[in-house]
mmCIF file of C-alpha atoms in Angstrom:
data_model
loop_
_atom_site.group_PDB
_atom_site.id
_atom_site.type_symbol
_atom_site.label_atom_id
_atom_site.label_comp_id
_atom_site.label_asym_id
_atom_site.label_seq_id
_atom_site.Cartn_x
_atom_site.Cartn_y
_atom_site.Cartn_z
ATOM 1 C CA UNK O 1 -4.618 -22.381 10.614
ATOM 2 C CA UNK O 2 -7.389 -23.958 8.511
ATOM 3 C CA UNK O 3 -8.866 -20.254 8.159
ATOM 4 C CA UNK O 4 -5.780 -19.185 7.214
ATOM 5 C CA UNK O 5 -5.203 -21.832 4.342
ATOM 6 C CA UNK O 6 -8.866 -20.904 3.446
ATOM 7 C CA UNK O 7 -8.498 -17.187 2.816
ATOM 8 C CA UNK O 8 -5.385 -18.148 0.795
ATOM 9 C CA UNK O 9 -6.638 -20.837 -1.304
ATOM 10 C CA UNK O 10 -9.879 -18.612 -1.967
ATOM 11 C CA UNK O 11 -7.161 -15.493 -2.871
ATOM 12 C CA UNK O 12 -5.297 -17.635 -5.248
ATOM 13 C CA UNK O 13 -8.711 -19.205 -7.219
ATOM 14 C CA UNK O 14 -9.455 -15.657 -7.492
ATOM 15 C CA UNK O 15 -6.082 -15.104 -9.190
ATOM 16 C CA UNK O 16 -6.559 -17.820 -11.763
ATOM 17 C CA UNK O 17 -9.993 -17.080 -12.091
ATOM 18 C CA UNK O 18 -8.396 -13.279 -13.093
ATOM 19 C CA UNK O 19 -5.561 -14.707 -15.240
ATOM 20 C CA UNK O 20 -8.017 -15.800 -17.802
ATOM 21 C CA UNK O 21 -10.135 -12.378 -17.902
ATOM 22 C CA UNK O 22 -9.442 -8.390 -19.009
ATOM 23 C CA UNK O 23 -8.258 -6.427 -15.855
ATOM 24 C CA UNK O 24 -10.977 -5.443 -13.607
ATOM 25 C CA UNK O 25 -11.966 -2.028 -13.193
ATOM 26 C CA UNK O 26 -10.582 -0.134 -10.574
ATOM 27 C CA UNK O 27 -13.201 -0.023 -7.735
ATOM 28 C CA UNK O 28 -14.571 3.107 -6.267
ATOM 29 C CA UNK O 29 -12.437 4.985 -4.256
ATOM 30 C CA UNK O 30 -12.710 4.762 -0.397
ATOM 31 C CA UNK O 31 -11.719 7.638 1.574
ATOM 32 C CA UNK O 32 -12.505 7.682 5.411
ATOM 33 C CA UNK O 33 -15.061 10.494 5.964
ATOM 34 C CA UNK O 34 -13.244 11.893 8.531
ATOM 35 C CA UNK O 35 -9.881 13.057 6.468
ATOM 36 C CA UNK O 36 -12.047 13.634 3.201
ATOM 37 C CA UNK O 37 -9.905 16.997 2.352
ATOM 38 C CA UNK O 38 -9.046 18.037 -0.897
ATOM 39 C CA UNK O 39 -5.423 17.151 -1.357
ATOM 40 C CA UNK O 40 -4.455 16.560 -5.300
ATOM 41 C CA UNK O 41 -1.162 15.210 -6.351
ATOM 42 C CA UNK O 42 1.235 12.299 -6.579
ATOM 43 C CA UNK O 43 0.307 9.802 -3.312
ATOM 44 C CA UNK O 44 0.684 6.288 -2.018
ATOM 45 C CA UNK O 45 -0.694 4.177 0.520
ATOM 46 C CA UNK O 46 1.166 2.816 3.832
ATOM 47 C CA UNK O 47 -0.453 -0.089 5.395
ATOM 48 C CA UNK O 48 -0.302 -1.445 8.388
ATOM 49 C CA UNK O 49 -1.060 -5.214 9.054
ATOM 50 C CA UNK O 50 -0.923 -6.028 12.802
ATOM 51 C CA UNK O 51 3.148 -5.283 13.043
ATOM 52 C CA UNK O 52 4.232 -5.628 9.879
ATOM 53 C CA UNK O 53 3.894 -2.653 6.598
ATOM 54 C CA UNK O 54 3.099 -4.403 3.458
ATOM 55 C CA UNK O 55 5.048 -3.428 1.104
ATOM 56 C CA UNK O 56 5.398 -4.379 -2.789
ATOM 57 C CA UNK O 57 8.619 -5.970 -3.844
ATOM 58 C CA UNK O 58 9.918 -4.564 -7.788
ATOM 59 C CA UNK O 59 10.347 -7.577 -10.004
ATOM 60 C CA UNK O 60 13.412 -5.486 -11.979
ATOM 61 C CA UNK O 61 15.512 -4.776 -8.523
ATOM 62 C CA UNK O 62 14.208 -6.762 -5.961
ATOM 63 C CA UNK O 63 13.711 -3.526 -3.785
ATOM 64 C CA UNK O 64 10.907 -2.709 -1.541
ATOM 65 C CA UNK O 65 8.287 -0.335 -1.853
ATOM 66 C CA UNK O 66 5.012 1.160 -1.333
ATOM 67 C CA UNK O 67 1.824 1.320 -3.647
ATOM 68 C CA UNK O 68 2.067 5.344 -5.090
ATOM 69 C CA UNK O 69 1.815 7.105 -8.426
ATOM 70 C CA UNK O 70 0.445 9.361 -10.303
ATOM 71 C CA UNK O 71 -2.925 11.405 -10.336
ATOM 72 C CA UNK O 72 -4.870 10.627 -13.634
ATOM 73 C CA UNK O 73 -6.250 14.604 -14.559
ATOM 74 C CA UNK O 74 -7.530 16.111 -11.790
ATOM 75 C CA UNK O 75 -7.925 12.847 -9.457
ATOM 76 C CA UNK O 76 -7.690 13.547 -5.696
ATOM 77 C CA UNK O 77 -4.874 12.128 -3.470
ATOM 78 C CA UNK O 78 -6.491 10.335 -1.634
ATOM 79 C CA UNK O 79 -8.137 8.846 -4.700
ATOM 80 C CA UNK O 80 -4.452 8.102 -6.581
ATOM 81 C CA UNK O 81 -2.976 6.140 -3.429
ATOM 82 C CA UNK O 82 -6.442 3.929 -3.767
ATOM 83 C CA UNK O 83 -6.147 3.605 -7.672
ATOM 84 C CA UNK O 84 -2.706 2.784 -7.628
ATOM 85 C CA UNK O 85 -3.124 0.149 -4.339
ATOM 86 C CA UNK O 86 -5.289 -1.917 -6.628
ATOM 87 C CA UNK O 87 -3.391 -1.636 -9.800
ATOM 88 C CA UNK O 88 -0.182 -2.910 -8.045
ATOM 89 C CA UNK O 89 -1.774 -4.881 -5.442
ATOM 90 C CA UNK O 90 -5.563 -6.020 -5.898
ATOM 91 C CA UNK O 91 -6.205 -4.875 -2.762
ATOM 92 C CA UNK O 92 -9.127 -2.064 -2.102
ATOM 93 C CA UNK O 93 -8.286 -0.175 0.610
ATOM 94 C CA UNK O 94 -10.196 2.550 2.474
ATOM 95 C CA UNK O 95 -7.620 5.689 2.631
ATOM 96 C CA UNK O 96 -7.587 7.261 6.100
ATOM 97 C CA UNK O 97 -5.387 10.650 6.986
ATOM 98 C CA UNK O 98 -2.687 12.170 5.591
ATOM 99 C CA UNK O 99 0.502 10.892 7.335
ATOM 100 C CA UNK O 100 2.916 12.955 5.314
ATOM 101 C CA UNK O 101 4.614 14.318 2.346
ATOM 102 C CA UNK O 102 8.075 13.138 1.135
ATOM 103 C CA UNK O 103 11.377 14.788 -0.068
ATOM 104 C CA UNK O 104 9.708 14.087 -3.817
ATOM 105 C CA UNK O 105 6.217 15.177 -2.842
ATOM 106 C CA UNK O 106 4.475 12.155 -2.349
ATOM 107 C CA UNK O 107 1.554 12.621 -0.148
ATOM 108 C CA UNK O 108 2.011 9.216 2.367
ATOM 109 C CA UNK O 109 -1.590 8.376 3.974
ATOM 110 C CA UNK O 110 -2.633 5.491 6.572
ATOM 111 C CA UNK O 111 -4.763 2.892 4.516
ATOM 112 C CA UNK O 112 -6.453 0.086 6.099
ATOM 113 C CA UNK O 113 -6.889 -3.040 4.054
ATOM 114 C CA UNK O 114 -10.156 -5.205 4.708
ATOM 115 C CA UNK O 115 -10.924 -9.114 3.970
ATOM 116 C CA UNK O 116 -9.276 -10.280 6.869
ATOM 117 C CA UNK O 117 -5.715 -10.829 5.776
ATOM 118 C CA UNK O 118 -2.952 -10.770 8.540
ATOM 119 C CA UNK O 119 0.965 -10.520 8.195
ATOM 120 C CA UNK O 120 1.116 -14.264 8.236
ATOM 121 C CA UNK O 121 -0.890 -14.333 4.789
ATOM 122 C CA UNK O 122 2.582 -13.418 2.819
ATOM 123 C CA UNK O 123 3.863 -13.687 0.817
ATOM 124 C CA UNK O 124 1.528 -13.404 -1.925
ATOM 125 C CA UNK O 125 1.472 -13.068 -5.122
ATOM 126 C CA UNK O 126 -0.217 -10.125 -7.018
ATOM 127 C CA UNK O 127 -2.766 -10.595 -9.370
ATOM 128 C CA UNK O 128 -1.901 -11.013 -12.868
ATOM 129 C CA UNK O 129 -3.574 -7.696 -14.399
ATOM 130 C CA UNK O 130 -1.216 -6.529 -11.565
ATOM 131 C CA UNK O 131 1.565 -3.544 -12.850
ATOM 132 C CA UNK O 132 4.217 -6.350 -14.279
ATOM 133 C CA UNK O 133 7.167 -5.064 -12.655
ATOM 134 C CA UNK O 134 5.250 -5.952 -9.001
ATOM 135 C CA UNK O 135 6.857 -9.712 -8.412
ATOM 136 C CA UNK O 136 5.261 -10.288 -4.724
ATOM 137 C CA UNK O 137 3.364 -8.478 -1.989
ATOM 138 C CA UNK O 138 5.138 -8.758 1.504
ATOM 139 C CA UNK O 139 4.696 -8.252 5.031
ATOM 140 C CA UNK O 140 7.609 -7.086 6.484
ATOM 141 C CA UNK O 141 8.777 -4.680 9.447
ATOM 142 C CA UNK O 142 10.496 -1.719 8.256
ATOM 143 C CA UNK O 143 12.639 -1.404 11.247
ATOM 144 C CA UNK O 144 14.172 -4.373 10.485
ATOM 145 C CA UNK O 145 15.770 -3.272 6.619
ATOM 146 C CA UNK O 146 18.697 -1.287 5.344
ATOM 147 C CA UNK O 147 17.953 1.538 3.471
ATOM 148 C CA UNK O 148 19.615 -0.145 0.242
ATOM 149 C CA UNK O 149 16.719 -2.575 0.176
ATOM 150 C CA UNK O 150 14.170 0.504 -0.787
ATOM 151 C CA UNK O 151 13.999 1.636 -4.271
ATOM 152 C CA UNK O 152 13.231 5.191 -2.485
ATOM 153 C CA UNK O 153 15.720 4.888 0.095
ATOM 154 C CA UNK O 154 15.237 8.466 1.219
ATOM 155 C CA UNK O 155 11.828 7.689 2.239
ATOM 156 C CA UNK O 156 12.647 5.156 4.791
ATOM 157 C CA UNK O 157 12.410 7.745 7.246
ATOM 158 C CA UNK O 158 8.775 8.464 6.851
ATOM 159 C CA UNK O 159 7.644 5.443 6.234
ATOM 160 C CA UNK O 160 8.567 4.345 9.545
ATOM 161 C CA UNK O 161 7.354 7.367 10.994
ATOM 162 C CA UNK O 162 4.359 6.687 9.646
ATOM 163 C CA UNK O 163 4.236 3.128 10.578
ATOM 164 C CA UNK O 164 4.819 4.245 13.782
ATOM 165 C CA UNK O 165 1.929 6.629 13.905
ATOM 166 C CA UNK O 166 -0.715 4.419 12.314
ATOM 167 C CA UNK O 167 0.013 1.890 15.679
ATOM 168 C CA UNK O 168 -3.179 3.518 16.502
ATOM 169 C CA UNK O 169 -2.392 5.871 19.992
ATOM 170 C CA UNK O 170 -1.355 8.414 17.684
ATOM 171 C CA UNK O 171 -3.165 11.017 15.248
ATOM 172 C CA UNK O 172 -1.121 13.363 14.104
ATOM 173 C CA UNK O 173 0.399 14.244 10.578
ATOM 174 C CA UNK O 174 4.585 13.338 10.293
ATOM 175 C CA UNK O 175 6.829 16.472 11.634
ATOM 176 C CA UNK O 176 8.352 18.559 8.524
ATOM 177 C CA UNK O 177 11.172 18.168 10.184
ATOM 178 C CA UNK O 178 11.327 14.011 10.506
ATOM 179 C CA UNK O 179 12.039 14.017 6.604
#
């Protein structure tokens, strides 16, 4: 418990300590050397925390969601679903294998998320060079929400597929067929 309020309290100094200063840079991107292909396009990040996905929760519809966007130029993957995990999250994660693609040709892969933090961390608020629209970061279990909770609700699907997967006695890339 008192490690628990620690991490916390030393997450939300770093937050006002942020607050007051020009957004970071975006750290280097960490891809696991083992799934280090060359993959370019839109992509996103699904995280696993112990039995919970963390997901980011939109501050203009209250839906859930995962960190994705855009490539900038000719920015792998594997290095957009890293980029855009810190802009909407703070977190720098190490990106791991490709999990999947969805109906809008996101590439999904596993990311794992260092420092320590476990599902009961969350909520938590993102930092506040943080995309604006993010209001909270959340643990939850996507097994237990309706589809009308997602602002992608066609990608429910995959992402718990994918959560699925990333429980850690599997390895292999989401059927086609699953989507």
């Amino acid at each position: 418990m008192l490690n628990t309020g620690l991490k916390l309290l030393t997450f939300i100094c770093t937050l006002v300590l942020m607050g007051c200063t020009k957004p970071p840079p975006s750290p280097t991107c960490r891809i696991a050397n083992a799934f280090n292909a060359g993959y370019t396009g839109p992509a996103g990040c699904l995280i696993r925390v112990q039995d919970t996905l963390l997901v980011v929760k939109h501050r203009s519809t209250g839906q859930y969601d995962l960190p994705f966007g855009d490539p900038i130029s000719q920015e792998s993957a594997q290095c957009t679903a890293h980029r855009y995990t810190w802009e909407q999250t703070g977190f720098n994660v190490e990106v791991d294998q490709l999990l999947g693609v969805t109906q809008s040709g996101i590439m999904l892969f596993s990311c794992g998320l260092s420092g320590g933090f476990t599902s009961e961390d969350g909520p938590i608020e993102p930092p506040s060079w943080t995309d604006s629209d993010i209001q909270q970061i959340e643990f939850i279990n996507p097994f237990d929400t309706r589809h009308d909770v997602w602002s992608q609700p066609d990608n429910l699907v995959i992402y718990r597929d994918g959560f699925v997967i990333t429980k850690g006695e599997q390895s292999r890339t989401i059927d086609s067929q699953s989507r």
